[in-house]
PDB file of C-alpha atoms in Angstrom:
ATOM      1  CA  MET A  30     -51.605  42.476 -51.125  1.00  0.00           C
ATOM      2  CA  ARG A  31     -52.284  45.728 -49.260  1.00  0.00           C
ATOM      3  CA  ARG A  32     -51.588  44.019 -45.922  1.00  0.00           C
ATOM      4  CA  SER A  33     -48.085  43.150 -47.120  1.00  0.00           C
ATOM      5  CA  GLY A  34     -47.323  46.402 -48.883  1.00  0.00           C
ATOM      6  CA  TYR A  35     -46.828  44.240 -51.982  1.00  0.00           C
ATOM      7  CA  ARG A  36     -43.871  42.459 -50.350  1.00  0.00           C
ATOM      8  CA  CYS A  37     -43.568  38.689 -49.879  1.00  0.00           C
ATOM      9  CA  GLU A  38     -45.070  37.636 -46.541  1.00  0.00           C
ATOM     10  CA  ALA A  39     -43.326  34.240 -46.472  1.00  0.00           C
ATOM     11  CA  VAL A  40     -39.702  35.469 -46.675  1.00  0.00           C
ATOM     12  CA  ILE A  41     -38.056  32.060 -46.721  1.00  0.00           C
ATOM     13  CA  ALA A  42     -34.304  32.535 -46.258  1.00  0.00           C
ATOM     14  CA  GLY A  43     -32.257  31.622 -49.322  1.00  0.00           C
ATOM     15  CA  VAL A  44     -35.402  31.442 -51.482  1.00  0.00           C
ATOM     16  CA  CYS A  45     -37.307  34.732 -51.279  1.00  0.00           C
ATOM     17  CA  THR A  46     -37.028  37.362 -54.006  1.00  0.00           C
ATOM     18  CA  GLY A  47     -38.932  39.982 -52.001  1.00  0.00           C
ATOM     19  CA  ALA A  48     -41.771  41.202 -54.218  1.00  0.00           C
ATOM     20  CA  ALA A  49     -45.264  39.771 -53.783  1.00  0.00           C
ATOM     21  CA  GLU A  50     -46.030  38.413 -57.223  1.00  0.00           C
ATOM     22  CA  GLU A  51     -48.721  35.872 -56.346  1.00  0.00           C
ATOM     23  CA  TRP A  52     -51.472  35.088 -53.865  1.00  0.00           C
ATOM     24  CA  HIS A  53     -51.055  31.800 -52.000  1.00  0.00           C
ATOM     25  CA  HIS A  54     -54.054  30.043 -50.468  1.00  0.00           C
ATOM     26  CA  ARG A  55     -52.949  28.510 -47.180  1.00  0.00           C
ATOM     27  CA  GLN A  56     -55.741  25.957 -47.400  1.00  0.00           C
ATOM     28  CA  PRO A  57     -56.866  24.778 -50.837  1.00  0.00           C
ATOM     29  CA  ARG A  58     -59.437  27.219 -52.106  1.00  0.00           C
ATOM     30  CA  ASP A  59     -63.116  26.380 -52.139  1.00  0.00           C
ATOM     31  CA  ARG A  60     -66.246  28.491 -52.191  1.00  0.00           C
ATOM     32  CA  TYR A  61     -66.235  28.975 -48.401  1.00  0.00           C
ATOM     33  CA  ASN A  62     -62.653  29.956 -47.696  1.00  0.00           C
ATOM     34  CA  ASP A  63     -61.612  32.474 -50.333  1.00  0.00           C
ATOM     35  CA  VAL A  64     -60.988  35.060 -47.588  1.00  0.00           C
ATOM     36  CA  PRO A  65     -57.956  37.149 -46.499  1.00  0.00           C
ATOM     37  CA  SER A  66     -57.152  34.880 -43.523  1.00  0.00           C
ATOM     38  CA  ASN A  67     -56.647  32.018 -45.967  1.00  0.00           C
ATOM     39  CA  GLY A  68     -54.042  33.754 -48.073  1.00  0.00           C
ATOM     40  CA  ILE A  69     -50.727  35.500 -48.109  1.00  0.00           C
ATOM     41  CA  ALA A  70     -48.949  37.670 -50.631  1.00  0.00           C
ATOM     42  CA  ILE A  71     -45.939  35.702 -51.780  1.00  0.00           C
ATOM     43  CA  CYS A  72     -43.102  35.790 -54.292  1.00  0.00           C
ATOM     44  CA  ALA A  73     -43.062  33.104 -56.979  1.00  0.00           C
ATOM     45  CA  ALA A  74     -39.943  31.466 -55.512  1.00  0.00           C
ATOM     46  CA  CYS A  75     -41.418  31.082 -52.006  1.00  0.00           C
ATOM     47  CA  HIS A  76     -44.713  29.911 -53.542  1.00  0.00           C
ATOM     48  CA  ARG A  77     -42.951  27.174 -55.481  1.00  0.00           C
ATOM     49  CA  HIS A  78     -40.983  26.206 -52.362  1.00  0.00           C
ATOM     50  CA  VAL A  79     -44.038  25.665 -50.132  1.00  0.00           C
ATOM     51  CA  THR A  80     -46.166  23.985 -52.778  1.00  0.00           C
ATOM     52  CA  ASP A  81     -43.668  21.850 -54.736  1.00  0.00           C
ATOM     53  CA  VAL A  82     -40.198  21.737 -53.159  1.00  0.00           C
ATOM     54  CA  SER A  83     -41.011  21.427 -49.440  1.00  0.00           C
ATOM     55  CA  PRO A  84     -44.708  21.280 -48.543  1.00  0.00           C
ATOM     56  CA  ARG A  85     -43.639  20.182 -45.016  1.00  0.00           C
ATOM     57  CA  ASP A  86     -41.830  23.514 -44.572  1.00  0.00           C
ATOM     58  CA  GLY A  87     -45.047  25.236 -45.647  1.00  0.00           C
ATOM     59  CA  PHE A  88     -47.036  23.405 -42.961  1.00  0.00           C
ATOM     60  CA  ASP A  89     -44.337  24.040 -40.309  1.00  0.00           C
ATOM     61  CA  ARG A  90     -44.498  27.791 -41.018  1.00  0.00           C
ATOM     62  CA  GLY A  91     -48.315  27.917 -41.141  1.00  0.00           C
ATOM     63  CA  LEU A  92     -48.155  28.859 -44.806  1.00  0.00           C
ATOM     64  CA  ARG A  93     -50.214  25.765 -45.523  1.00  0.00           C
ATOM     65  CA  VAL A  94     -53.257  24.481 -43.624  1.00  0.00           C
ATOM     66  CA  SER A  95     -54.703  20.994 -44.024  1.00  0.00           C
ATOM     67  CA  ARG A  96     -57.795  20.720 -46.182  1.00  0.00           C
ATOM     68  CA  HIS A  97     -59.144  18.160 -43.715  1.00  0.00           C
ATOM     69  CA  THR A  98     -59.574  20.477 -40.759  1.00  0.00           C
ATOM     70  CA  VAL A  99     -62.950  21.922 -39.787  1.00  0.00           C
ATOM     71  CA  ARG A 100     -61.321  25.002 -38.227  1.00  0.00           C
ATOM     72  CA  PRO A 101     -61.018  28.098 -40.414  1.00  0.00           C
ATOM     73  CA  PRO A 102     -57.520  29.106 -41.610  1.00  0.00           C
ATOM     74  CA  GLY A 103     -57.613  32.259 -39.465  1.00  0.00           C
ATOM     75  CA  GLU A 104     -57.307  30.062 -36.366  1.00  0.00           C
ATOM     76  CA  PHE A 105     -53.919  28.715 -37.478  1.00  0.00           C
ATOM     77  CA  PRO A 106     -50.842  30.869 -36.784  1.00  0.00           C
ATOM     78  CA  VAL A 107     -48.532  31.749 -39.657  1.00  0.00           C
ATOM     79  CA  LEU A 108     -44.880  32.801 -39.492  1.00  0.00           C
ATOM     80  CA  LEU A 109     -45.223  36.192 -41.174  1.00  0.00           C
ATOM     81  CA  CYS A 110     -42.130  37.506 -42.962  1.00  0.00           C
ATOM     82  CA  GLY A 111     -40.104  34.749 -41.310  1.00  0.00           C
ATOM     83  CA  ARG A 112     -40.113  36.773 -38.055  1.00  0.00           C
ATOM     84  CA  ARG A 113     -43.346  36.730 -36.096  1.00  0.00           C
ATOM     85  CA  TRP A 114     -46.177  34.296 -35.494  1.00  0.00           C
ATOM     86  CA  VAL A 115     -49.535  35.912 -36.189  1.00  0.00           C
ATOM     87  CA  LEU A 116     -53.187  35.094 -36.749  1.00  0.00           C
ATOM     88  CA  LEU A 117     -54.591  36.579 -39.952  1.00  0.00           C
ATOM     89  CA  ASP A 118     -58.098  38.032 -39.967  1.00  0.00           C
ATOM     90  CA  ASP A 119     -60.658  38.473 -42.698  1.00  0.00           C
ATOM     91  CA  SER A 120     -60.417  42.258 -42.702  1.00  0.00           C
ATOM     92  CA  GLY A 121     -56.846  42.020 -44.045  1.00  0.00           C
ATOM     93  CA  GLY A 122     -55.095  42.503 -40.718  1.00  0.00           C
ATOM     94  CA  TRP A 123     -53.328  40.346 -38.149  1.00  0.00           C
ATOM     95  CA  VAL A 124     -52.645  40.022 -34.413  1.00  0.00           C
ATOM     96  CA  TYR A 125     -49.698  38.416 -32.662  1.00  0.00           C
ATOM     97  CA  ALA A 126     -50.282  34.730 -31.903  1.00  0.00           C
ATOM     98  CA  GLU A 127     -49.503  33.185 -28.556  1.00  0.00           C
ATOM     99  CA  ILE A 128     -47.160  30.310 -29.359  1.00  0.00           C
TER     100      ILE A 128
END
């Protein structure tokens, strides 16, 4: 939540309400991946969109990562704030991704 300044990091146009109300696990949570690179601060509307309304959109934006991969979530780029592709790290930061 600190990384985002308590603002939604998904920012899906026509859906987003702006305030980070929830924490979304990009890859389903288990005991080995409950780390900052596996999550984003997200508003409830964007969260519902990527989990229930359009999971495909979630995968296309990097907001979701397959549970069947052996690579950690931090190796998968995410479209942060609907503007820039980044790689999230486990210290709560990010770097620009080369796409």
